[in-house]
Coordinates of C-alpha atoms and ligand atoms in Angstrom, one line a residue:
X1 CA 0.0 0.0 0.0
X2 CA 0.8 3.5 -0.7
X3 CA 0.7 6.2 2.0
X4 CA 0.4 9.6 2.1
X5 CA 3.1 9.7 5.1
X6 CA 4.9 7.1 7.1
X7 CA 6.8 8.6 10.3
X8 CA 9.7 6.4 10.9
X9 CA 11.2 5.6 14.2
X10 CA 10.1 7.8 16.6
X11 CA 9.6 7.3 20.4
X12 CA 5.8 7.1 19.9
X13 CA 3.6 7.9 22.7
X14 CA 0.6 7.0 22.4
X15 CA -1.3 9.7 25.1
X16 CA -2.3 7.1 27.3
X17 CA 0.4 7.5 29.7
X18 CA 2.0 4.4 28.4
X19 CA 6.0 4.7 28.0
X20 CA 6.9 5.2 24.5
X21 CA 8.2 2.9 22.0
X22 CA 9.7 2.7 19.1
X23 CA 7.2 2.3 16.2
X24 CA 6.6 3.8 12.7
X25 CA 2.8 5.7 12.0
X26 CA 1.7 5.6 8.5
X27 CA -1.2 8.2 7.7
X28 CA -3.8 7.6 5.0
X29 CA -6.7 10.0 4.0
X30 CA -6.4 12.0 7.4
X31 CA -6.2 8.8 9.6
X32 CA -3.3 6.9 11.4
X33 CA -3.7 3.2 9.0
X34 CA -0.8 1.0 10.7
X35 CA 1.3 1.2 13.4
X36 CA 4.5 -1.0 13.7
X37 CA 7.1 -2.0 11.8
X38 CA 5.6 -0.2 8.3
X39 CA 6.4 -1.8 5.1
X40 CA 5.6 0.1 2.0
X41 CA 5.9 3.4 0.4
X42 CA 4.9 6.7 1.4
X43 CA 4.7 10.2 -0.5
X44 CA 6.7 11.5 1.9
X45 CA 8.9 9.9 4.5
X46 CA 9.9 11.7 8.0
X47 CA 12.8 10.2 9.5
X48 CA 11.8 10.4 13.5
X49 CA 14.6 8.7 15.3
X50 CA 15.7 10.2 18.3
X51 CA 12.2 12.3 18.1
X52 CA 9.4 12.2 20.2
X53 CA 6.3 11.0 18.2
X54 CA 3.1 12.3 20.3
X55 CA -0.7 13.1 19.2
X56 CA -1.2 16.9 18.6
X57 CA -1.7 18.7 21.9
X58 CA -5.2 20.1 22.7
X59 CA -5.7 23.3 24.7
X60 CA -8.7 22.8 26.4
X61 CA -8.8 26.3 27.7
X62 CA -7.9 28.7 24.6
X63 CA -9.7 32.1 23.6
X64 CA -9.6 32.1 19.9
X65 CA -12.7 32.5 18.9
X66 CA -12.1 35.3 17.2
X67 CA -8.9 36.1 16.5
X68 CA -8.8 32.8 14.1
X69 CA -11.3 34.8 11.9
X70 CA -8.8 37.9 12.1
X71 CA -5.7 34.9 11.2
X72 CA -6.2 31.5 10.7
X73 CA -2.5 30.4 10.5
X74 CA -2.5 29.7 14.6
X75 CA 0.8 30.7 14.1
X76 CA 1.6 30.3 18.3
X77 CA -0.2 27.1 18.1
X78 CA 1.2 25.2 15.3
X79 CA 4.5 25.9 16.5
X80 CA 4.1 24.0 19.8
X81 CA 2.4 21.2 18.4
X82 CA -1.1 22.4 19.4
X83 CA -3.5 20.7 16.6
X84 CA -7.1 21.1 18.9
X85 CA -8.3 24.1 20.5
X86 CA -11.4 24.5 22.8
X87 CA -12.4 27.8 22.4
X88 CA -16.2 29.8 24.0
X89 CA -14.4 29.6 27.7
X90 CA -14.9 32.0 30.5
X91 CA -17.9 33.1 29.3
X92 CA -16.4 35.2 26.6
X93 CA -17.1 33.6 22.6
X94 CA -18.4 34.6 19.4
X95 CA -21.4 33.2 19.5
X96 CA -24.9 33.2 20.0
X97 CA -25.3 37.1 18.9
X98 CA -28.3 39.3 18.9
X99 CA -27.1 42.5 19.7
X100 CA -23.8 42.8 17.8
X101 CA -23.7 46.6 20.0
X102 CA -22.9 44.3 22.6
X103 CA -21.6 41.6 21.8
X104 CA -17.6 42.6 21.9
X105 CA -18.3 42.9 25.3
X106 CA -17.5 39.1 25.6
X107 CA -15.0 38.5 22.6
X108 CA -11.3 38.0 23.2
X109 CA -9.2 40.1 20.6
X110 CA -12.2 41.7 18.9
X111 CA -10.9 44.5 16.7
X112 CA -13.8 45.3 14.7
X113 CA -12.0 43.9 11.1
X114 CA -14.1 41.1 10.8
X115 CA -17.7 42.1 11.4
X116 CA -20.3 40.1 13.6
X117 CA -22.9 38.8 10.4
X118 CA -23.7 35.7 12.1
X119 CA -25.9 34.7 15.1
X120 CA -26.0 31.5 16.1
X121 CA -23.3 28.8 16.6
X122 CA -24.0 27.1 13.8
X123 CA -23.4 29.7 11.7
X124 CA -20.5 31.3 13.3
X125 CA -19.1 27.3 12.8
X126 CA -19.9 28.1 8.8
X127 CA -17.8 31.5 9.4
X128 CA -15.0 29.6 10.8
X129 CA -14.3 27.1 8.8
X130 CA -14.9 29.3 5.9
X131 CA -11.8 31.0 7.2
X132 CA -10.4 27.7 6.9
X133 CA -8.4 27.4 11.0
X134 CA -5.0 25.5 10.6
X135 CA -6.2 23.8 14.1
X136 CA -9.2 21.8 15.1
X137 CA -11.6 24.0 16.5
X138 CA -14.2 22.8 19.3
X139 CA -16.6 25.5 21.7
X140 CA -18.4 26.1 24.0
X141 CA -21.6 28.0 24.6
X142 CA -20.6 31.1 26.7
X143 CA -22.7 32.8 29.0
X144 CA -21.3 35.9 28.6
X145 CA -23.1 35.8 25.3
X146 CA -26.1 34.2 26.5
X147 CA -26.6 36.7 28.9
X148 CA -25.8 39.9 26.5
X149 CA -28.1 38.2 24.3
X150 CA -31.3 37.9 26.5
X151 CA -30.8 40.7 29.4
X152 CA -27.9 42.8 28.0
X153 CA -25.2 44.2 30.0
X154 CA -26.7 44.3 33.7
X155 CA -25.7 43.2 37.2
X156 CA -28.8 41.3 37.8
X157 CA -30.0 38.1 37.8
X158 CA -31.4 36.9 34.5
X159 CA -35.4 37.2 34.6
X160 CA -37.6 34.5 34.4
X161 CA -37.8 35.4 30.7
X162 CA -34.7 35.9 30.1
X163 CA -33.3 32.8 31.7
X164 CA -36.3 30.8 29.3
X165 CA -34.5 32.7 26.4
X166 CA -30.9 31.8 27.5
X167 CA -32.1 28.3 27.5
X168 CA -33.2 28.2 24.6
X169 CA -30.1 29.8 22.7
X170 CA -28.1 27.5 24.6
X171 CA -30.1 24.3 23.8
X172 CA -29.7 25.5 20.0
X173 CA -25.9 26.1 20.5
X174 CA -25.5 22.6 22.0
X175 CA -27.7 20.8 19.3
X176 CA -25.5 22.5 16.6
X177 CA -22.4 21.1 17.6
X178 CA -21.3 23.0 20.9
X179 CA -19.6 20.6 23.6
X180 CA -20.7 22.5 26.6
X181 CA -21.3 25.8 28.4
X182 CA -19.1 28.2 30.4
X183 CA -19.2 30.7 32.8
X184 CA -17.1 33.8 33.7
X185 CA -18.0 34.7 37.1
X186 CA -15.6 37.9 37.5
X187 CA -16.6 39.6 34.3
X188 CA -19.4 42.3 34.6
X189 CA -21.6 40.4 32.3
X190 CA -21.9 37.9 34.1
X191 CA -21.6 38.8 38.0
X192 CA -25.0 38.9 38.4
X193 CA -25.4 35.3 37.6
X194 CA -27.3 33.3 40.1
X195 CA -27.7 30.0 41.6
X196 CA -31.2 29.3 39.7
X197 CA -29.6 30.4 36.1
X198 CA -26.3 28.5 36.6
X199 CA -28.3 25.5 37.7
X200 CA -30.8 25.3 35.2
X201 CA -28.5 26.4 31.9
X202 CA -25.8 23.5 33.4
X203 CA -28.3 21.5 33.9
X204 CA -29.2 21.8 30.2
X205 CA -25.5 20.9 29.1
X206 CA -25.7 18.0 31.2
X207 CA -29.0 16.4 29.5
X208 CA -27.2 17.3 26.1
X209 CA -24.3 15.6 26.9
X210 CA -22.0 18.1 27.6
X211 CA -20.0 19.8 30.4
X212 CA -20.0 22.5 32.4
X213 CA -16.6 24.9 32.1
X214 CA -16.3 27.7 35.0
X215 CA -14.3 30.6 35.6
X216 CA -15.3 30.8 39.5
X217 CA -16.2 34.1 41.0
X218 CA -13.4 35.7 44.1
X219 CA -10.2 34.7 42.3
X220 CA -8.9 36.5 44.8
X221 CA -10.7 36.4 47.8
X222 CA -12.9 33.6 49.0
X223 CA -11.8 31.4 45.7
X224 CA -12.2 27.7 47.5
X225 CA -15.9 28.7 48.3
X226 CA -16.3 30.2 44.7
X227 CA -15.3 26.1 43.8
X228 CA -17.3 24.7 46.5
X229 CA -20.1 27.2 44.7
X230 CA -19.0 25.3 41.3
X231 CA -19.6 21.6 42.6
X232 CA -22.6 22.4 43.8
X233 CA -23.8 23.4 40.4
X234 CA -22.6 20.9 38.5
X235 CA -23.7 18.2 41.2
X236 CA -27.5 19.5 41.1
X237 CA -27.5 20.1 37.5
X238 CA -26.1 16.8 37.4
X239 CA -23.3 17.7 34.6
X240 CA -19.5 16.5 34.5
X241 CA -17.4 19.7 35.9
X242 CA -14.3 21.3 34.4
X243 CA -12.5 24.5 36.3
X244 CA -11.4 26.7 34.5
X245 CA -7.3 27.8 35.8
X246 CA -8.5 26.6 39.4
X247 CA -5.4 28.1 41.1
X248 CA -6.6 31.6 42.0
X249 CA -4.8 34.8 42.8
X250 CA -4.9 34.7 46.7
X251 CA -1.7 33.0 47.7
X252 CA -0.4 29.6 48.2
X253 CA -2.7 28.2 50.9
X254 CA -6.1 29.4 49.4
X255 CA -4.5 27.4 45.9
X256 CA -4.3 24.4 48.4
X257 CA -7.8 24.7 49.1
X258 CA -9.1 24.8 45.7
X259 CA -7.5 21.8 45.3
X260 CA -8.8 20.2 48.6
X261 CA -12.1 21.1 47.4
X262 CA -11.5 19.4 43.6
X263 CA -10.4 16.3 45.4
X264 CA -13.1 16.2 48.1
X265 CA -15.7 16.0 45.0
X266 CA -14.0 14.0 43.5
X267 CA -13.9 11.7 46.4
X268 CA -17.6 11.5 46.7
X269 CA -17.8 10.7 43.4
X270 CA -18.5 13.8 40.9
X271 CA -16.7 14.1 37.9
X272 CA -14.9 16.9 37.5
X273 CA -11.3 18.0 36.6
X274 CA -9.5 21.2 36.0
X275 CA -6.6 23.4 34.1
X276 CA -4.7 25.5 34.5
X277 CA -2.6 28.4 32.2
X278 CA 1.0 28.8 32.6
X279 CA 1.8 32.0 33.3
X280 CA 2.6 33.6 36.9
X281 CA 0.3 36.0 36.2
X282 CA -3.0 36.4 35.3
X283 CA -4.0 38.7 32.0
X284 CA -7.1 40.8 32.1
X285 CA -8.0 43.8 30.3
X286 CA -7.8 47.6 32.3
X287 CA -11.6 47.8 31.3
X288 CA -12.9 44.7 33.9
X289 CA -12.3 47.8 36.7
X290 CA -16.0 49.3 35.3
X291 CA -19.5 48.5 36.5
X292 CA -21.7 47.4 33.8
X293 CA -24.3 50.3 34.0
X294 CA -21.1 52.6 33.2
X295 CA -21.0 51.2 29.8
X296 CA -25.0 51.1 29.4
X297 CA -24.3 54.5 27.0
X298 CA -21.6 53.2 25.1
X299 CA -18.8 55.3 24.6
X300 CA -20.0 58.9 25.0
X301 CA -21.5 57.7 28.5
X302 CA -19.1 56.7 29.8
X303 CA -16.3 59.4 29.1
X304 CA -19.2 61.5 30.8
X305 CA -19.3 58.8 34.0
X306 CA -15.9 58.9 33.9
X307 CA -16.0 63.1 33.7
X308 CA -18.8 63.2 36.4
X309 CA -17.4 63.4 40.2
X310 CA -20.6 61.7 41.6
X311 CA -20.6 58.9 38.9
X312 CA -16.9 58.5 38.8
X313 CA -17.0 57.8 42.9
X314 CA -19.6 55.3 42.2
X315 CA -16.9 53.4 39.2
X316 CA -14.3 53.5 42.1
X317 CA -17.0 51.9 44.6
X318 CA -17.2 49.2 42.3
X319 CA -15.7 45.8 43.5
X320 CA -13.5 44.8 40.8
X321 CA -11.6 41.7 39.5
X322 CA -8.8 44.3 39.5
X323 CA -9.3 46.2 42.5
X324 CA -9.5 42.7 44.5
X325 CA -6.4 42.4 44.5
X326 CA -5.9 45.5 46.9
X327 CA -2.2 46.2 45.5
X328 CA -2.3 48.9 42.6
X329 CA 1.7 47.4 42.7
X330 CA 0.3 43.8 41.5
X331 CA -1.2 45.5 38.2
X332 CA 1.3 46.1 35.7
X333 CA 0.2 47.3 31.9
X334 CA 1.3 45.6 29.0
X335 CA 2.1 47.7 26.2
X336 CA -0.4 50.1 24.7
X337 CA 0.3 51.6 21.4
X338 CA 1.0 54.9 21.4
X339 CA 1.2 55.4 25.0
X340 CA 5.0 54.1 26.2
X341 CA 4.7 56.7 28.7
X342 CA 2.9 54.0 30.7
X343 CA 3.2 50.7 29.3
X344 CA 5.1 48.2 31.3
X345 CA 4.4 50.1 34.4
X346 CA 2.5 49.4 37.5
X347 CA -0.5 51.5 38.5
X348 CA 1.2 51.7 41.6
X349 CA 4.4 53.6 40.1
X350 CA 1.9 55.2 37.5
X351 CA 0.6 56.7 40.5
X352 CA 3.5 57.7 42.6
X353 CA 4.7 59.3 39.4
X354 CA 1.8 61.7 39.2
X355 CA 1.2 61.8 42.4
X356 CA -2.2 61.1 41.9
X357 CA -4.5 57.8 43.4
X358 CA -3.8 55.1 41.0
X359 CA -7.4 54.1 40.9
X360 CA -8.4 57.3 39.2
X361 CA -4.7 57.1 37.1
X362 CA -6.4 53.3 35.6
X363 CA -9.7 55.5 35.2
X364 CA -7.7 58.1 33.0
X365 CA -6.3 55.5 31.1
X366 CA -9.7 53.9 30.1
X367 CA -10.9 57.7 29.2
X368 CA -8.3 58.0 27.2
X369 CA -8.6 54.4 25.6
X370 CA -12.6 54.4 25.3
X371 CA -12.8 54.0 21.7
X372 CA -10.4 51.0 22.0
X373 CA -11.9 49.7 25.7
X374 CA -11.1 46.6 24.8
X375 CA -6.9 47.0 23.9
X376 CA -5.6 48.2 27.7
X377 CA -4.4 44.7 29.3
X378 CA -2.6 44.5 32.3
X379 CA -0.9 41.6 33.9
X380 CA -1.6 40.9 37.9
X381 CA 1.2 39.3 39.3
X382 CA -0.4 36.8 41.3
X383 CA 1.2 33.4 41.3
X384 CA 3.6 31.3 42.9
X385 CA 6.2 28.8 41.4
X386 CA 5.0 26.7 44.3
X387 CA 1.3 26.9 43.0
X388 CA 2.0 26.2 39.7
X389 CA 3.9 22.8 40.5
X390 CA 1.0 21.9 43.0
X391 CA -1.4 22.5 40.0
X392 CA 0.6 20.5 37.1
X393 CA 1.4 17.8 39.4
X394 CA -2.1 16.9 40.0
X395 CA -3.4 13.6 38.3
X396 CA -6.7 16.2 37.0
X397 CA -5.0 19.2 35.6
X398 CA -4.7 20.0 32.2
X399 CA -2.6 22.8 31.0
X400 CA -3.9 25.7 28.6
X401 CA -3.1 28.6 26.9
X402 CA -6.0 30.6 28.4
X403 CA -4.7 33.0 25.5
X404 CA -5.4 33.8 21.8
X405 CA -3.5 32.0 19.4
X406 CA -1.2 34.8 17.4
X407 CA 1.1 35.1 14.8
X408 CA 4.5 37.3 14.7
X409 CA 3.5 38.7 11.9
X410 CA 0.4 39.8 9.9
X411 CA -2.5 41.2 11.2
X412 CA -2.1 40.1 15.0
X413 CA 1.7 41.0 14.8
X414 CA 1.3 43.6 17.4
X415 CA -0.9 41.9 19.1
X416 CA -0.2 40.2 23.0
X417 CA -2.0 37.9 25.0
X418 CA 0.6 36.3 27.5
X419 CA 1.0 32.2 27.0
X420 CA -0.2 32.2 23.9
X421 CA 3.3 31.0 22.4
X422 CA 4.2 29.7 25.4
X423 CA 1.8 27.5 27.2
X424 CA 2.5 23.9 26.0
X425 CA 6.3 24.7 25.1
X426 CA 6.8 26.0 29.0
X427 CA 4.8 23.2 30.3
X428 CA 7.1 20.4 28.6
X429 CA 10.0 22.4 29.4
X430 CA 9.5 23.6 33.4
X431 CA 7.4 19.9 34.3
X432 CA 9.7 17.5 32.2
X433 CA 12.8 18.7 31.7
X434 CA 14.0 21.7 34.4
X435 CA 11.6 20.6 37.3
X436 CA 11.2 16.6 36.7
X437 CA 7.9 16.6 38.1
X438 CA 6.1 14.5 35.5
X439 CA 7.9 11.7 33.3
X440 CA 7.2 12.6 29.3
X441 CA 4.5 10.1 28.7
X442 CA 2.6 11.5 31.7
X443 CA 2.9 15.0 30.3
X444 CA 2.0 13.8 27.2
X445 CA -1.2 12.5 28.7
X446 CA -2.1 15.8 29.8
X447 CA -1.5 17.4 26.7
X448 CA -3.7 14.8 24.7
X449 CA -5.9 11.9 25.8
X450 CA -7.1 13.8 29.2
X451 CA -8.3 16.5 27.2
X452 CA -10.1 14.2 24.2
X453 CA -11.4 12.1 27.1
X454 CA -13.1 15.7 28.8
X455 CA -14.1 16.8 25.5
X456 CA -15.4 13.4 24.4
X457 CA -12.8 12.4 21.7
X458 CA -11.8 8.9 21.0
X459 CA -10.5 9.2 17.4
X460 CA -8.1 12.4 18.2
X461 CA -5.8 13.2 21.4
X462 CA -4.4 9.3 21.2
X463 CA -2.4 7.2 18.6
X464 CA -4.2 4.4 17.3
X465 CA -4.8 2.9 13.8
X466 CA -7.8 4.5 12.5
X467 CA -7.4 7.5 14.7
X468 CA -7.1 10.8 12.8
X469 CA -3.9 11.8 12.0
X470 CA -3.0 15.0 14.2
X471 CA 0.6 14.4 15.1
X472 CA 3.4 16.6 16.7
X473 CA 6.9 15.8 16.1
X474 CA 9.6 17.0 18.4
X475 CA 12.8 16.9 19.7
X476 CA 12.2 16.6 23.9
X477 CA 15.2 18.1 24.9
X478 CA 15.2 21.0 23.2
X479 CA 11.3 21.3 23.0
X480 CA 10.8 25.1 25.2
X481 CA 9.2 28.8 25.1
X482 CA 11.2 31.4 23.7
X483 CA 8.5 34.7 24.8
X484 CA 9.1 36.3 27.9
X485 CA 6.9 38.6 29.9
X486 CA 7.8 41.6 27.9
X487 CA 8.6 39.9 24.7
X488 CA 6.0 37.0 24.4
X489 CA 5.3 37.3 20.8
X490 CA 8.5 34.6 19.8
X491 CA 7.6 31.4 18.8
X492 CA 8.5 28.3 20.9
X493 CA 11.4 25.7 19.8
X494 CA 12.4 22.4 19.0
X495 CA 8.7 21.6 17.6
X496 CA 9.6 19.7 13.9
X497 CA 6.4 18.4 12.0
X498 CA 3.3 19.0 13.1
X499 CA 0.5 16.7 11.0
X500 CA -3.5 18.3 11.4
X501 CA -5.5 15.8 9.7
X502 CA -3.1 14.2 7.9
X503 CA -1.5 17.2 6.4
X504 CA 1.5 18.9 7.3
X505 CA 1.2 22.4 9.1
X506 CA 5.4 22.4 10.0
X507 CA 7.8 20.2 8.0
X508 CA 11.5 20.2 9.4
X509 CA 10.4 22.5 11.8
X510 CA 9.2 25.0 9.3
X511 CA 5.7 26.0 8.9
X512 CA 3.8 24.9 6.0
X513 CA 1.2 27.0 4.5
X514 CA -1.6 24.2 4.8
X515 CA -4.7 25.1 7.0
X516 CA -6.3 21.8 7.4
X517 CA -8.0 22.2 10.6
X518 CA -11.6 21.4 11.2
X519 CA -14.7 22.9 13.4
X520 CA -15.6 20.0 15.4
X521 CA -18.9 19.8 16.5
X522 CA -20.8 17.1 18.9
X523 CA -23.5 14.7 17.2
X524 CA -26.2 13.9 19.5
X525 CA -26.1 13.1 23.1
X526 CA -23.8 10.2 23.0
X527 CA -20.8 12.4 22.8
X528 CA -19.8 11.4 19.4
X529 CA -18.0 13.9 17.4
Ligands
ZN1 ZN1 -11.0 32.7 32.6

């Protein structure tokens, strides 16, 4: 038989956790077709030995639901071997849309350049693959949108209505291929979600066969009751549970909580399992510091809240995602174009530099920055080292990007979103190679086939004849990140091929042109995609 490719010699790892052997992969039509010793000829042959031969990595936490319509390429992706992503997380995603006013209120990246003509997920699914992603693309149904969508940007609870509404648009978004819902607790349009919506949209998931992805409330202060809050809700609505980057921003011992209350579920037999990004910082944009009714009059409004001494005490009465950290030193800006007088500073030194309170300095900022609300990130140093092995250590953590996939150049050149070229490349490097904390075939495992298993994938995240053929190819010892906190847009290292449905996306470690990525979607209850 003739094959398209046969990968010879590798240390294959299958993503079970197995230890790897040595075995050539032939790929046929998009699928694996053998395994073994492979007779026969290929149209191309990839001479592995010495490599490590692993299925394509799957972020199960990314944000790139839009900025794959802006550039396909998944340039950050490709280039660590990332061949899934699972994007609609925290709330935040592209689709369902009725009010496309509102609607960037919960898209990552969203610049305006590719404008919002479609509604539902099914047709934001057409949209993206139109676009034609180099990576596999799987969502979820966000309830940022849901609620933007139904009751607009309010603090509230979701009416009666409202809530029969969000159910509805959800049901649709899970029948046309959506794997599950999310929440972003933190985010204005969502803090005013209640136990009787959460219960009752999860609960919806659950029956469809999907799972419920959180973004707890409190990162930063009372975060293990925020998870004890997210068992809860997945144990009445009777749905599997994934936390979103469990470890939150309050120090070591409340991380060791969080994880105590994971494990206690767990324990009592719930099924639920979490991830985690890889930075030692979170990323955030400037604009979380405003209360939803300061936004209700778009852009005019709120320069005049901002203007307005009464309305402006109200913003700064407001308790933030931001502001909860309680240390203007912990927020640090990343760069904003045009404004180098502040980038890379805190608000802390912004302030001391202008001797003014560096609330109302961040408040400035946003004036100035109103057309763009979106652009202002900052970073909140908030980690430990210590937290981050606890988390990747754990038999249920997955690592993510939490991040938009980029490109160095072309249209999202300038563009930043901290671990986006560096989450799987840093993982393999800090927990395999610096740190020793997990053998290679157990951090393969949590880069493939305990992802597919969350997201319901038995032909992808795993090695097998008859699986598809996404396949990374790299050299383990060198395999690292490059980006750095103030220079993150460099792609990783030591990645060599890189095989998306049985097409290359990187040959001899350079990056093909070929966008062969699919949108995934779920068929019917049973999972099957
Ligand atoms: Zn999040």
């Amino acid at each position: 038989m003739a094959y398209d490719i046969i990968i010879r010699g590798g240390n294959v790892f299958d993503g079970s956790g197995a230890a790897p052997e040595v075995v050539d992969v032939a790929i046929a039509d998009g699928r694996i077709v053998a395994m073994g010793r492979v007779e026969g000829d290929a149209r191309r042959s990839v001479d592995a030995t010495g490599l490590a031969v692993t299925p394509g990595f799957i972020d199960i936490h990314s944000h790139s639901d839009y900025t794959l319509l802006i550039d396909p390429r998944a340039v950050s992706s490709i280039a660590q071997g990332v061949t899934t992503e699972v994007i609609g997380n925290c709330g935040f995603g592209c689709a369902p849309i009725t009010d496309t006013r509102l609607a960037p209120n919960a898209i990552y990246g969203f610049d305006g350049s590719v404008p919002l003509t479609w509604r539902g997920v099914g047709e934001y699914f057409e949209k993206l693959q139109s676009a034609r992603p180099a990576v596999n693309v799987l969502t979820l149904v966000p309830n940022g949108q849901l609620r933007l969508a139904t009751a607009g940007m309010v603090d509230r609870e979701a009416s009666a209505w409202e809530l029969e509404r969000m159910r509805t648009l959800l049901r649709e978004g899970l029948a046309e291929g959506a794997v599950g819902y999310s929440t972003g607790l933190e985010y204005p349009s969502e803090i005013g979600s209640g136990r009787t919506e959460l219960v009752a949209l999860a609960r919806e998931t659950g029956l469809a066969g999907g799972f419920y992805a959180t973004h707890t409330r409190n990162r930063a202060a009372g975060a293990p009751e925020a998870v004890e809050e997210a068992v809860r809700t997945a144990r009445d609505a009777e749905v599997r549970l994934q936390v979103s980057h469990l470890m939150p921003r309050s120090g070591d011992a409340e991380c060791e909580r969080c994880v105590e209350v994971v494990e206690s579920a767990r324990s009592q037999g719930q099924d639920i399992a979490f991830d985690m990004h890889t930075r030692l910082y979170g990323t955030t944009m400037l604009s979380t510091l405003l209360p939803p009714w300061s936004l209700e009059e778009g852009i005019a409004g709120l320069r005049h809240n901002l203007s307005n001494t009464t309305a402006r005490a109200r913003i700064k009465s407001f308790s933030s995602l931001i502001g909860s950290l309680k240390d203007w030193d912990k927020v640090r800006l990343l760069d904003i174009p045009g404004r180098p007088d502040i980038s890379r500073l805190t608000l802390g030194e912004i302030g001391r530099q202008r001797g003014r309170d560096p609330h109302d300095c961040a408040l400035d900022i946003l004036f100035d920055e109103a057309d763009t609300l979106q652009r202002p990130m900052v970073l909140l140093h908030a980690y430990s080292e210590a937290s981050q092995k606890r988390a990747f250590s754990h038999p249920l953590c997955m690592p993510a990007s939490d991040a938009t996939t980029l490109a160095p150049d072309g249209p999202l050149g300038e563009s930043v979103f901290h671990g986006a070229y560096t989450w799987a490349s840093w993982f393999w490097r800090a927990m395999v190679r610096d740190w020793k904390l997990l053998r290679p075939e157990q951090a393969v495992n949590r880069l493939t086939r305990l992802p597919a298993s969350i997201l319901g994938l038995t032909d992808r995240g795993v090695l097998k004849v008859g699986a598809y053929a996404d396949i990374s190819v790299f050299d383990a010892e060198q395999f690292g990140e490059r980006g750095t906190m103030f220079e993150p847009n460099q792609l990783a290292h030591g990645m060599r091929h890189v095989i998306v449905n049985g097409m290359a996306a990187m040959q001899d470690g350079v990056r093909t042109d070929m966008r062969a990525g699919t949108v995934l979607r779920r068929r019917g209850p049973s999972i099957h995609i």
